[in-house]
XYZ file of C-alpha atoms in Angstrom:
293
model
C -17.632 18.845 -25.752
C -16.076 16.694 -23.009
C -15.498 19.782 -20.832
C -19.110 20.891 -21.379
C -20.398 17.458 -20.330
C -18.202 17.401 -17.223
C -19.265 20.951 -16.368
C -22.938 19.911 -16.618
C -22.367 16.864 -14.398
C -20.418 18.974 -11.900
C -23.237 21.515 -11.753
C -25.782 18.717 -11.286
C -23.830 17.275 -8.351
C -23.401 20.696 -6.751
C -27.067 21.591 -7.305
C -27.995 18.437 -5.440
C -25.766 19.605 -2.593
C -27.368 23.069 -2.632
C -30.839 21.516 -2.555
C -29.657 19.513 0.428
C -29.301 22.759 2.424
C -33.021 22.476 3.047
C -32.435 18.935 4.224
C -29.517 19.052 6.643
C -29.230 15.265 6.812
C -28.645 14.889 3.046
C -26.318 17.882 2.994
C -24.231 16.451 5.811
C -23.941 13.097 4.006
C -22.895 14.793 0.730
C -20.271 16.864 2.495
C -18.808 13.767 4.122
C -18.032 12.102 0.784
C -17.894 14.965 -1.758
C -16.264 17.733 0.261
C -16.501 21.319 -0.988
C -13.741 21.723 -3.582
C -13.090 22.779 -6.243
C -15.533 25.670 -6.310
C -17.830 26.087 -9.317
C -16.356 29.584 -9.561
C -12.810 28.263 -10.023
C -11.547 29.284 -13.512
C -10.648 25.704 -14.439
C -10.682 26.078 -18.225
C -8.745 29.360 -18.094
C -6.079 27.854 -15.826
C -5.709 24.780 -18.045
C -5.462 26.974 -21.155
C -2.777 29.122 -19.477
C -0.851 25.964 -18.600
C -1.001 24.686 -22.195
C 0.221 28.073 -23.475
C 2.960 28.303 -20.816
C 4.349 24.831 -21.573
C 4.131 25.446 -25.328
C 6.060 28.713 -24.986
C 8.871 26.949 -23.099
C 9.010 24.265 -25.801
C 9.173 26.718 -28.710
C 11.555 29.305 -27.193
C 14.212 26.658 -26.566
C 17.018 26.805 -29.175
C 16.271 25.059 -32.472
C 19.545 23.140 -32.073
C 17.859 21.105 -29.333
C 15.847 18.168 -30.653
C 12.063 18.049 -30.006
C 12.615 15.011 -27.762
C 15.067 16.849 -25.509
C 12.826 19.914 -25.481
C 9.968 17.750 -24.248
C 12.218 16.388 -21.485
C 13.074 19.923 -20.364
C 9.404 20.969 -20.197
C 8.593 17.699 -18.426
C 11.282 18.407 -15.823
C 9.844 21.875 -15.132
C 6.404 20.321 -14.614
C 7.799 17.559 -12.387
C 9.687 20.056 -10.195
C 6.581 22.236 -9.810
C 4.405 19.202 -8.971
C 6.780 17.788 -6.359
C 7.247 21.241 -4.802
C 3.466 21.766 -4.563
C 2.898 18.343 -2.985
C 5.823 18.786 -0.565
C 4.596 22.213 0.599
C 1.132 20.757 1.112
C 2.507 17.972 3.317
C 4.606 20.461 5.297
C 1.942 23.083 5.965
C -1.376 21.204 5.874
C -3.152 18.760 8.107
C -3.288 15.379 6.376
C -6.041 12.853 6.969
C -6.059 10.145 4.312
C -8.762 8.233 6.194
C -11.269 11.069 5.759
C -13.345 10.141 2.702
C -13.919 13.677 1.415
C -10.191 14.451 1.681
C -8.954 11.418 -0.261
C -11.629 10.643 -2.900
C -13.619 13.865 -2.570
C -12.670 17.481 -3.190
C -11.408 18.346 0.285
C -12.823 20.970 2.641
C -13.110 24.746 2.564
C -10.904 27.201 4.478
C -7.921 24.817 4.290
C -5.011 24.285 1.911
C -7.296 21.831 0.079
C -8.653 24.851 -1.806
C -5.245 25.394 -3.456
C -5.101 21.926 -5.014
C -7.085 23.153 -8.014
C -4.209 25.370 -9.223
C -1.613 22.592 -9.259
C -4.019 20.155 -10.891
C -5.047 22.637 -13.604
C -1.359 23.216 -14.337
C -0.721 19.458 -14.516
C -3.802 18.814 -16.641
C -2.668 21.540 -19.043
C 0.813 20.018 -19.162
C -0.493 16.537 -20.021
C -2.742 17.954 -22.761
C 0.213 19.952 -24.138
C 2.439 16.856 -24.094
C -0.207 14.767 -25.872
C -0.299 17.410 -28.623
C 3.523 17.430 -28.849
C 3.596 13.629 -29.132
C 1.055 13.767 -31.943
C 2.988 16.504 -33.767
C 6.497 15.043 -33.406
C 7.071 11.369 -34.138
C 10.447 11.428 -32.336
C 8.671 12.366 -29.093
C 5.900 9.792 -29.441
C 5.836 6.993 -26.884
C 2.915 4.589 -26.662
C 3.000 3.941 -22.912
C 3.525 7.655 -22.148
C 0.646 8.585 -24.465
C -1.679 6.089 -22.751
C -0.531 7.371 -19.351
C -1.174 11.012 -20.309
C -4.644 10.311 -21.717
C -5.651 8.400 -18.558
C -4.260 11.054 -16.204
C -5.647 14.052 -18.125
C -9.123 12.458 -18.324
C -9.121 11.537 -14.651
C -7.864 14.931 -13.439
C -10.291 16.814 -15.698
C -13.227 14.801 -14.322
C -12.042 15.499 -10.775
C -11.728 19.230 -11.442
C -15.347 19.472 -12.595
C -17.020 17.033 -10.206
C -14.707 17.107 -7.179
C -14.642 13.299 -7.211
C -11.059 12.045 -6.920
C -9.807 15.642 -6.810
C -7.742 15.265 -3.617
C -6.086 11.949 -4.497
C -5.103 13.326 -7.908
C -3.170 16.016 -6.075
C -1.461 13.497 -3.776
C -0.345 11.494 -6.823
C 1.626 14.537 -8.052
C 4.430 13.404 -5.733
C 4.995 10.479 -8.115
C 6.520 12.999 -10.531
C 9.633 12.831 -8.326
C 10.946 9.939 -10.434
C 10.436 11.948 -13.635
C 13.187 14.412 -12.679
C 16.196 12.003 -12.677
C 14.645 10.071 -15.590
C 14.746 13.211 -17.752
C 18.132 14.346 -16.470
C 19.817 11.023 -17.258
C 18.562 11.358 -20.833
C 19.593 14.999 -21.162
C 23.103 14.199 -19.877
C 23.529 10.847 -21.614
C 26.823 11.977 -23.184
C 28.428 12.280 -19.728
C 28.930 8.741 -18.454
C 29.243 9.511 -14.733
C 26.257 11.867 -14.640
C 24.188 9.433 -16.677
C 24.937 6.587 -14.254
C 24.298 8.778 -11.193
C 20.941 9.953 -12.516
C 20.080 6.374 -13.450
C 20.645 5.229 -9.854
C 18.599 8.194 -8.575
C 15.845 7.354 -11.036
C 15.593 3.730 -9.875
C 15.570 4.791 -6.201
C 13.021 7.582 -6.723
C 10.806 5.347 -8.875
C 10.706 2.663 -6.187
C 9.932 5.256 -3.506
C 7.458 7.534 -5.296
C 5.596 5.215 -7.660
C 5.761 1.822 -5.960
C 5.855 2.599 -2.222
C 4.244 6.048 -1.897
C 1.869 5.545 -4.846
C 0.717 2.177 -3.509
C 0.009 3.686 -0.072
C -2.189 6.392 -1.630
C -3.821 3.735 -3.834
C -4.713 1.596 -0.790
C -6.212 4.580 1.040
C -8.286 5.363 -2.066
C -9.719 1.850 -2.285
C -10.323 1.835 1.449
C -12.455 4.973 1.006
C -14.340 4.034 -2.199
C -16.787 1.532 -0.558
C -17.590 4.140 2.125
C -18.038 6.783 -0.592
C -20.465 4.512 -2.488
C -22.399 3.717 0.691
C -22.798 7.420 1.537
C -23.722 8.336 -2.049
C -26.334 5.552 -2.084
C -27.938 6.939 1.063
C -28.178 10.326 -0.667
C -29.447 8.706 -3.924
C -26.460 10.275 -5.712
C -26.023 7.637 -8.409
C -24.083 9.906 -10.778
C -21.291 10.208 -8.195
C -21.240 6.416 -7.813
C -20.728 5.982 -11.571
C -17.963 8.622 -11.599
C -16.080 7.129 -8.620
C -16.318 3.709 -10.300
C -14.747 5.118 -13.497
C -12.106 6.982 -11.494
C -11.271 3.758 -9.678
C -10.756 1.906 -12.978
C -8.504 4.703 -14.274
C -6.517 4.573 -11.034
C -6.024 0.811 -11.426
C -4.794 1.357 -15.000
C -2.112 3.777 -13.762
C -0.944 1.152 -11.244
C -0.733 -1.418 -14.050
C 1.408 1.011 -16.059
C 3.700 1.442 -13.050
C 4.100 -2.337 -12.777
C 4.868 -2.497 -16.510
C 7.510 0.230 -16.148
C 8.963 -1.562 -13.111
C 9.431 -4.738 -15.173
C 11.228 -2.708 -17.865
C 13.487 -1.082 -15.251
C 14.374 -4.442 -13.663
C 15.192 -5.969 -17.059
C 17.365 -3.022 -18.033
C 19.148 -3.050 -14.661
C 19.987 -6.754 -14.942
C 21.162 -6.183 -18.511
C 23.490 -3.398 -17.320
C 24.846 -5.582 -14.517
C 25.653 -8.348 -16.993
C 27.466 -5.847 -19.217
C 29.451 -4.541 -16.227
C 30.623 -8.061 -15.399
C 31.625 -8.692 -19.003
C 33.908 -5.664 -19.486
C 36.897 -4.150 -17.716
C 36.440 -0.518 -16.481
C 38.126 0.865 -19.634
C 36.126 -1.401 -21.947
C 32.962 -0.498 -20.044
C 33.598 3.217 -20.631
C 34.062 2.623 -24.365
C 30.937 0.437 -24.472
C 28.838 3.090 -22.683
C 30.016 5.758 -25.107
C 29.074 3.579 -28.085
C 25.618 2.666 -26.746
C 24.818 6.296 -25.963
């Protein structure tokens, strides 16, 4: 039902753009804030369904000796690696202009690498839907903040895939998955003290870089572009797009709040670990780590 509604809205927005072909001024305005991607012919639902099936297969083919929680971490790591790789390749081989409205809060432009964003975002959307299902099925995997995060992200990405609004910035945010890799690895190797500590340090560093520094930069570019987007949409009498960008902006703010919440948790845990390190000798610390793990 949600997909059908988004599809209808997406068609309405694109029909307005098509009608604007007879009125070059309106069409030019729409292009400047909406861009041209993703295409209405993009098999969005099929790609998302394939992603859900792919992630589910990985989860269920893993040995039964592995707990559901660790299985979910493995699938999450695969998704994070794919997301970071896609974003990195885009930065290496594409022209980046975060000040261009249709390439930061719109869908991007045709005949560029912007067209390929849809594949990575469909894969990610499918992953988040899969993970929501896993969290609902397995209590040991359930995590309130992660569940809230997944619902927000999946809703936002799905809306962007069907309307093009926020599509590009959703792709840029995939780089934030960099911190997910060491986070999962430190949990998977929690029985090995040295590896656990190394991955913990990498997690803190990558979280600060990807979610606080990089994520904040993208966030600022988004909110620099939103007033311009609204102004252009108003000139074209495209009030549906204004409502959607407003909702997308709220969802984006919620993800930043979650990042701040996670940062507070990380800082508290880090200070707690430092206090423990000062309290014990190296040998006692090793025994303490083994007990707590």
